[in-house]
């Protein structure tokens, strides 16, 4: 069985069901991320963002798909294995730690990665959870302070969305 999933990331303040008074400025950042499970257990993750500032921005899957309060209600990085925060290629990392994407001068970031911890089925599935692109660079747990091992010092969301199933192919 092959599964495809998709996440549309937006600065979704205008989608809140009630008026809010959060201090977050409207970021104007938008993105789309597509996930494809492969038979070898890897998941291909590819996507693009617009509206970013030039440079690196952390990309994370968080625990809850609850956008009631924007990125404030999506919980910590998805961490079913009770690890510290890290980089995508580190042994010590949250399942939801996908490192950074890098935006060019036009504010566009395009990326394609393979990951062996992200899964689209089973007990550690990311389906129904949220993804967020951050305002800051993720220090990948190397920031030598407490927050580095929790969020990589990248905890302000610019755009977010819920990961949903796009297609299931029996094989
Ligand atoms: Zn993390």
Coordinates of N, CA and C and ligand atoms in Angstrom, one line a residue:
X1 N 0.8 -1.2 0.0 CA 0.0 0.0 0.0 C 0.9 1.2 0.0
X2 N 0.6 2.1 -0.9 CA 1.3 3.4 -0.9 C 0.4 4.5 -0.6
X3 N 0.9 5.4 0.2 CA 0.0 6.5 0.7 C 0.7 7.8 0.3
X4 N -0.1 8.7 -0.2 CA 0.3 10.1 -0.4 C -0.5 11.0 0.5
X5 N 0.2 12.0 1.1 CA -0.4 12.9 1.9 C -0.1 14.3 1.5
X6 N -0.8 15.3 1.9 CA -0.5 16.7 1.6 C -0.8 17.6 2.7
X7 N -0.1 18.6 2.8 CA -0.3 19.7 3.8 C -0.3 21.0 3.1
X8 N -1.3 21.8 3.2 CA -1.4 23.2 2.7 C -1.1 24.1 3.9
X9 N 0.0 24.8 3.9 CA 0.4 25.7 5.0 C 0.0 27.1 4.7
X10 N -0.7 27.7 5.6 CA -1.1 29.1 5.4 C -0.9 29.8 6.8
X11 N -0.9 31.1 6.7 CA -0.9 32.0 7.9 C -2.4 32.2 8.2
X12 N -3.0 31.2 8.9 CA -4.4 31.0 8.9 C -5.2 31.8 10.0
X13 N -4.7 33.0 10.3 CA -5.4 33.8 11.3 C -6.8 34.1 10.9
X14 N -7.1 34.3 9.6 CA -8.4 34.6 9.2 C -9.4 33.4 9.2
X15 N -8.8 32.2 9.5 CA -9.7 31.1 9.6 C -10.2 30.7 11.0
X16 N -9.7 31.5 11.9 CA -10.2 31.2 13.3 C -11.7 31.3 13.4
X17 N -12.3 30.4 14.2 CA -13.8 30.5 14.3 C -14.2 31.7 15.1
X18 N -13.4 32.3 16.0 CA -13.8 33.4 16.8 C -12.7 34.5 16.7
X19 N -13.1 35.7 16.9 CA -12.1 36.8 16.9 C -11.0 36.5 17.9
X20 N -9.8 36.9 17.5 CA -8.7 36.6 18.4 C -7.8 37.8 18.6
X21 N -7.0 37.8 19.6 CA -6.2 38.9 19.9 C -4.7 38.5 20.0
X22 N -4.3 37.5 19.2 CA -2.9 37.0 19.3 C -2.0 38.1 18.7
X23 N -0.8 38.2 19.3 CA 0.1 39.3 18.8 C 0.8 39.0 17.5
X24 N 0.5 37.8 16.9 CA 1.3 37.4 15.7 C 0.9 38.3 14.6
X25 N 1.9 38.9 13.9 CA 1.7 39.6 12.7 C 1.3 38.6 11.6
X26 N 0.6 39.1 10.6 CA 0.3 38.3 9.4 C 1.6 38.1 8.6
X27 N 2.0 36.9 8.3 CA 3.3 36.6 7.7 C 3.3 36.6 6.2
X28 N 2.1 36.3 5.6 CA 2.0 36.2 4.2 C 2.8 35.0 3.6
X29 N 3.1 34.1 4.5 CA 3.8 32.9 4.0 C 2.8 31.8 3.6
X30 N 3.1 31.2 2.5 CA 2.2 30.1 2.1 C 3.1 28.9 1.6
X31 N 2.6 27.7 1.7 CA 3.4 26.6 1.3 C 2.5 25.3 1.0
X32 N 3.1 24.4 0.3 CA 2.5 23.1 0.1 C 3.6 22.1 0.3
X33 N 3.3 21.0 1.0 CA 4.2 19.9 1.3 C 3.5 18.6 0.9
X34 N 4.1 17.8 0.1 CA 3.6 16.5 -0.3 C 4.4 15.4 0.3
X35 N 3.8 14.3 0.8 CA 4.5 13.2 1.4 C 4.1 11.9 0.6
X36 N 5.1 11.1 0.3 CA 4.8 9.8 -0.4 C 5.6 8.7 0.3
X37 N 4.8 7.7 0.7 CA 5.4 6.6 1.4 C 6.0 5.6 0.3
X38 N 7.2 5.1 0.5 CA 7.8 4.2 -0.4 C 7.9 2.8 0.2
X39 N 8.1 1.8 -0.6 CA 8.1 0.4 -0.1 C 9.3 0.2 0.8
X40 N 10.4 0.9 0.6 CA 11.6 0.7 1.4 C 11.5 1.4 2.8
X41 N 10.3 1.9 3.1 CA 10.1 2.5 4.5 C 10.4 4.0 4.5
X42 N 11.1 4.5 3.5 CA 11.3 5.9 3.5 C 10.1 6.7 3.0
X43 N 10.0 7.9 3.5 CA 8.9 8.8 3.0 C 9.6 10.0 2.3
X44 N 9.2 10.2 1.1 CA 9.7 11.3 0.3 C 8.8 12.5 0.7
X45 N 9.5 13.6 1.0 CA 8.8 14.8 1.4 C 9.3 15.9 0.6
X46 N 8.4 16.6 -0.2 CA 8.8 17.6 -1.1 C 7.8 18.8 -1.0
X47 N 8.3 20.0 -1.2 CA 7.4 21.1 -1.0 C 8.0 22.4 -1.4
X48 N 7.2 23.4 -1.3 CA 7.7 24.8 -1.7 C 7.0 25.8 -0.8
X49 N 7.7 26.8 -0.5 CA 7.1 27.9 0.3 C 7.4 29.3 -0.4
X50 N 6.5 30.2 -0.2 CA 6.7 31.6 -0.7 C 6.5 32.5 0.4
X51 N 7.0 33.7 0.3 CA 6.8 34.8 1.2 C 7.8 34.8 2.4
X52 N 8.8 33.9 2.4 CA 9.7 33.8 3.5 C 10.8 35.0 3.4
X53 N 11.4 35.2 4.5 CA 12.7 36.0 4.5 C 13.8 35.1 4.0
X54 N 14.8 35.7 3.4 CA 15.9 34.9 2.9 C 16.6 34.2 4.0
X55 N 17.0 33.0 3.8 CA 17.7 32.2 4.8 C 17.0 31.0 5.2
X56 N 17.4 30.4 6.3 CA 16.9 29.1 6.8 C 15.7 29.3 7.8
X57 N 14.8 28.3 7.6 CA 13.6 28.3 8.5 C 13.3 26.9 8.9
X58 N 13.1 26.7 10.2 CA 12.8 25.3 10.7 C 11.5 24.8 10.1
X59 N 11.5 23.5 9.9 CA 10.2 22.8 9.4 C 10.0 21.7 10.4
X60 N 8.8 21.6 10.9 CA 8.5 20.6 12.0 C 7.1 20.1 11.8
X61 N 6.9 18.8 12.2 CA 5.6 18.2 12.4 C 5.3 18.3 13.9
X62 N 4.2 18.8 14.2 CA 3.8 18.9 15.6 C 2.7 17.9 16.0
X63 N 2.5 17.8 17.3 CA 1.7 16.7 17.8 C 0.2 16.7 17.4
X64 N -0.4 17.9 17.4 CA -1.8 17.9 17.2 C -2.2 18.6 15.9
X65 N -3.3 18.2 15.3 CA -3.8 18.9 14.2 C -4.8 19.9 14.5
X66 N -4.7 20.5 15.7 CA -5.7 21.5 16.2 C -5.3 22.9 15.9
X67 N -5.9 23.5 14.9 CA -5.6 24.8 14.4 C -6.4 25.9 15.1
X68 N -7.2 25.5 16.1 CA -8.1 26.4 16.8 C -7.5 27.7 17.1
X69 N -6.2 27.6 17.6 CA -5.5 28.8 18.0 C -4.2 29.0 17.1
X70 N -4.3 28.7 15.9 CA -3.2 28.8 15.0 C -2.1 27.8 15.4
X71 N -0.8 28.2 15.2 CA 0.3 27.3 15.6 C 0.4 27.2 17.1
X72 N -0.3 28.0 17.9 CA -0.2 27.9 19.3 C -0.9 26.7 19.9
X73 N -1.8 26.1 19.1 CA -2.5 25.0 19.6 C -2.1 23.6 19.0
X74 N -1.0 23.6 18.2 CA -0.6 22.3 17.6 C 0.4 21.5 18.4
X75 N 0.7 22.0 19.6 CA 1.5 21.3 20.5 C 3.0 21.3 20.2
X76 N 3.7 20.5 21.0 CA 5.2 20.4 20.7 C 5.5 19.6 19.5
X77 N 6.7 19.6 19.1 CA 7.2 18.7 18.0 C 6.7 17.3 18.2
X78 N 6.3 16.6 17.2 CA 5.8 15.2 17.4 C 6.9 14.3 17.8
X79 N 6.7 13.7 19.0 CA 7.9 13.0 19.7 C 7.4 11.8 20.4
X80 N 6.9 10.8 19.6 CA 6.4 9.5 20.2 C 7.5 8.7 20.9
X81 N 8.8 9.0 20.5 CA 9.9 8.2 21.0 C 10.6 8.8 22.2
X82 N 10.0 9.9 22.7 CA 10.6 10.6 23.9 C 12.1 10.9 23.8
X83 N 12.4 11.6 22.7 CA 13.8 12.0 22.5 C 13.9 13.5 22.7
X84 N 15.1 14.0 22.6 CA 15.4 15.4 22.6 C 15.3 15.9 21.1
X85 N 15.2 17.2 21.0 CA 15.1 17.8 19.7 C 16.5 17.7 19.0
X86 N 16.4 17.5 17.7 CA 17.7 17.4 16.9 C 17.5 17.7 15.4
X87 N 18.5 17.4 14.6 CA 18.4 17.6 13.2 C 17.8 16.3 12.5
X88 N 17.4 16.4 11.3 CA 16.7 15.3 10.6 C 17.6 14.1 10.5
X89 N 18.9 14.3 10.5 CA 19.8 13.1 10.3 C 20.4 12.7 11.6
X90 N 20.0 13.3 12.7 CA 20.6 12.9 14.0 C 19.8 11.7 14.6
X91 N 20.6 10.9 15.4 CA 19.9 9.8 16.1 C 18.9 10.3 17.1
X92 N 19.4 11.4 17.8 CA 18.6 12.0 18.9 C 17.8 13.1 18.2
X93 N 16.5 12.8 17.9 CA 15.6 13.8 17.3 C 14.2 13.4 17.6
X94 N 13.3 14.4 17.5 CA 11.9 14.1 17.4 C 11.6 13.6 16.1
X95 N 10.5 12.7 16.0 CA 10.1 12.2 14.7 C 9.7 13.4 13.8
X96 N 9.2 14.5 14.4 CA 8.7 15.6 13.7 C 9.8 16.6 13.3
X97 N 11.1 16.3 13.6 CA 12.2 17.2 13.2 C 12.7 17.0 11.8
X98 N 12.4 18.0 11.0 CA 12.8 18.0 9.6 C 13.8 19.0 9.2
X99 N 14.5 19.6 10.2 CA 15.6 20.5 9.9 C 15.1 21.8 9.4
X100 N 15.8 22.3 8.4 CA 15.5 23.7 7.9 C 15.3 23.6 6.4
X101 N 14.5 24.5 5.9 CA 14.5 24.8 4.5 C 15.1 26.2 4.3
X102 N 15.6 26.4 3.1 CA 16.3 27.7 2.9 C 15.7 28.5 1.7
X103 N 15.3 29.7 2.1 CA 14.6 30.5 1.1 C 15.7 31.4 0.4
X104 N 15.4 31.6 -0.9 CA 16.3 32.5 -1.7 C 15.9 34.0 -1.6
X105 N 16.5 34.8 -2.4 CA 16.3 36.2 -2.3 C 14.8 36.6 -2.6
X106 N 14.2 35.8 -3.3 CA 12.8 36.1 -3.6 C 11.8 35.5 -2.6
X107 N 12.4 34.9 -1.5 CA 11.6 34.4 -0.4 C 11.0 33.0 -0.7
X108 N 11.5 32.4 -1.8 CA 11.0 31.1 -2.2 C 11.9 30.0 -1.7
X109 N 11.4 29.0 -1.1 CA 12.1 27.8 -0.6 C 11.5 26.6 -1.3
X110 N 12.3 25.8 -2.0 CA 11.9 24.5 -2.5 C 12.7 23.4 -2.0
X111 N 12.2 22.3 -1.6 CA 13.0 21.3 -1.0 C 12.4 19.9 -1.3
X112 N 13.3 18.9 -1.2 CA 12.9 17.5 -1.4 C 13.8 16.7 -0.5
X113 N 13.3 16.0 0.5 CA 14.1 15.2 1.4 C 13.4 13.8 1.5
X114 N 14.3 12.8 1.9 CA 13.7 11.5 2.3 C 13.9 11.4 3.8
X115 N 13.0 10.7 4.4 CA 13.1 10.6 5.9 C 12.6 9.2 6.3
X116 N 13.3 8.6 7.3 CA 13.0 7.2 7.7 C 12.2 7.2 9.0
X117 N 11.9 8.3 9.6 CA 11.1 8.3 10.8 C 9.6 8.8 10.6
X118 N 9.5 9.7 9.7 CA 8.1 10.1 9.3 C 7.4 8.9 8.7
X119 N 6.2 8.7 9.2 CA 5.4 7.6 8.6 C 3.9 8.1 8.4
X120 N 3.3 7.5 7.4 CA 1.9 7.9 7.0 C 0.9 6.9 7.4
X121 N 1.3 5.9 8.2 CA 0.4 4.9 8.7 C 0.9 4.3 10.0
X122 N 0.1 3.6 10.8 CA 0.6 3.0 12.0 C 0.6 3.9 13.2
X123 N 1.1 3.5 14.3 CA 1.0 4.2 15.6 C 1.7 5.5 15.6
X124 N 2.7 5.7 14.7 CA 3.5 7.0 14.7 C 3.2 7.8 13.4
X125 N 2.0 7.5 12.9 CA 1.6 8.3 11.7 C 1.5 9.8 11.9
X126 N 1.9 10.5 10.9 CA 1.7 12.0 11.0 C 0.4 12.5 10.5
X127 N -0.4 11.6 9.9 CA -1.7 12.0 9.4 C -2.6 12.6 10.5
X128 N -3.1 13.7 10.2 CA -4.0 14.4 11.2 C -3.2 15.3 12.1
X129 N -1.9 15.3 12.0 CA -1.1 16.2 12.8 C -0.8 17.4 12.0
X130 N -0.2 18.4 12.6 CA 0.1 19.7 11.9 C 1.5 19.8 11.6
X131 N 1.8 20.6 10.5 CA 3.1 20.9 10.1 C 3.2 22.5 10.2
X132 N 4.4 22.9 10.5 CA 4.6 24.4 10.7 C 6.0 24.8 10.1
X133 N 6.0 25.9 9.4 CA 7.3 26.5 9.0 C 7.5 27.7 9.9
X134 N 8.8 27.8 10.4 CA 9.1 28.7 11.5 C 9.8 30.0 11.0
X135 N 9.7 31.0 11.8 CA 10.3 32.3 11.5 C 11.8 32.2 11.6
X136 N 12.3 31.3 12.5 CA 13.7 31.3 12.8 C 14.4 30.0 12.2
X137 N 15.7 30.1 12.1 CA 16.5 28.9 11.8 C 16.4 27.9 13.0
X138 N 16.2 26.6 12.7 CA 16.3 25.6 13.7 C 17.8 25.3 14.0
X139 N 18.2 25.4 15.2 CA 19.7 25.2 15.5 C 20.0 23.7 15.7
X140 N 19.0 22.8 15.5 CA 19.1 21.4 15.4 C 19.6 20.8 16.8
X141 N 19.3 21.5 17.8 CA 19.6 20.9 19.2 C 21.0 21.3 19.6
X142 N 21.7 22.1 18.7 CA 23.1 22.4 19.0 C 23.3 23.8 19.6
X143 N 22.2 24.4 20.1 CA 22.3 25.8 20.6 C 22.8 26.0 22.0
X144 N 23.1 24.9 22.7 CA 23.7 24.9 24.0 C 22.8 25.7 25.0
X145 N 21.5 25.6 24.8 CA 20.6 26.1 25.9 C 19.4 25.1 25.9
X146 N 18.6 25.3 27.0 CA 17.5 24.4 27.2 C 16.5 24.3 26.1
X147 N 16.2 25.5 25.5 CA 15.2 25.5 24.5 C 15.7 24.8 23.2
X148 N 17.0 24.8 23.0 CA 17.5 24.1 21.8 C 17.2 22.7 21.8
X149 N 17.1 22.0 22.9 CA 16.7 20.6 23.0 C 15.2 20.4 22.9
X150 N 14.5 21.4 22.9 CA 13.0 21.3 22.8 C 12.5 21.8 21.5
X151 N 12.9 23.0 21.0 CA 12.4 23.5 19.8 C 13.4 23.9 18.8
X152 N 14.7 23.8 19.2 CA 15.8 24.3 18.3 C 15.8 25.8 18.2
X153 N 15.2 26.4 19.2 CA 15.0 27.9 19.2 C 14.3 28.4 18.0
X154 N 13.4 27.6 17.5 CA 12.6 28.1 16.3 C 11.2 27.8 16.6
X155 N 10.5 28.6 17.4 CA 9.2 28.3 17.9 C 8.1 29.3 17.4
X156 N 8.4 30.2 16.6 CA 7.4 31.1 16.1 C 6.9 30.7 14.7
X157 N 5.7 30.3 14.6 CA 5.2 29.8 13.3 C 4.9 30.9 12.3
X158 N 5.2 30.7 11.1 CA 4.8 31.6 10.0 C 3.6 31.1 9.2
X159 N 3.5 29.8 9.0 CA 2.4 29.2 8.3 C 2.3 27.7 8.8
X160 N 1.1 27.2 8.8 CA 0.8 25.9 9.3 C -0.4 25.3 8.7
X161 N -0.5 24.0 8.8 CA -1.6 23.3 8.2 C -1.7 21.9 8.8
X162 N -2.8 21.2 8.5 CA -2.9 19.8 8.9 C -2.6 18.9 7.8
X163 N -1.9 17.8 8.1 CA -1.5 16.8 7.1 C -2.6 15.8 6.9
X164 N -3.1 15.8 5.6 CA -4.2 14.9 5.3 C -3.9 13.9 4.2
X165 N -4.6 12.8 4.2 CA -4.4 11.8 3.2 C -4.8 12.3 1.8
X166 N -4.0 12.1 0.8 CA -4.3 12.6 -0.5 C -4.7 11.4 -1.4
X167 N -4.1 10.3 -1.2 CA -4.3 9.2 -2.1 C -3.8 7.9 -1.5
X168 N -4.5 6.8 -1.6 CA -4.0 5.5 -1.1 C -4.1 4.5 -2.3
X169 N -3.0 3.9 -2.6 CA -2.9 3.0 -3.7 C -2.6 1.6 -3.2
X170 N -3.5 0.7 -3.5 CA -3.2 -0.7 -3.1 C -2.1 -1.3 -4.0
X171 N -1.2 -2.1 -3.4 CA -0.1 -2.6 -4.3 C 0.2 -4.0 -3.8
Ligands
LIG1 ZN1 12.0 18.9 17.6

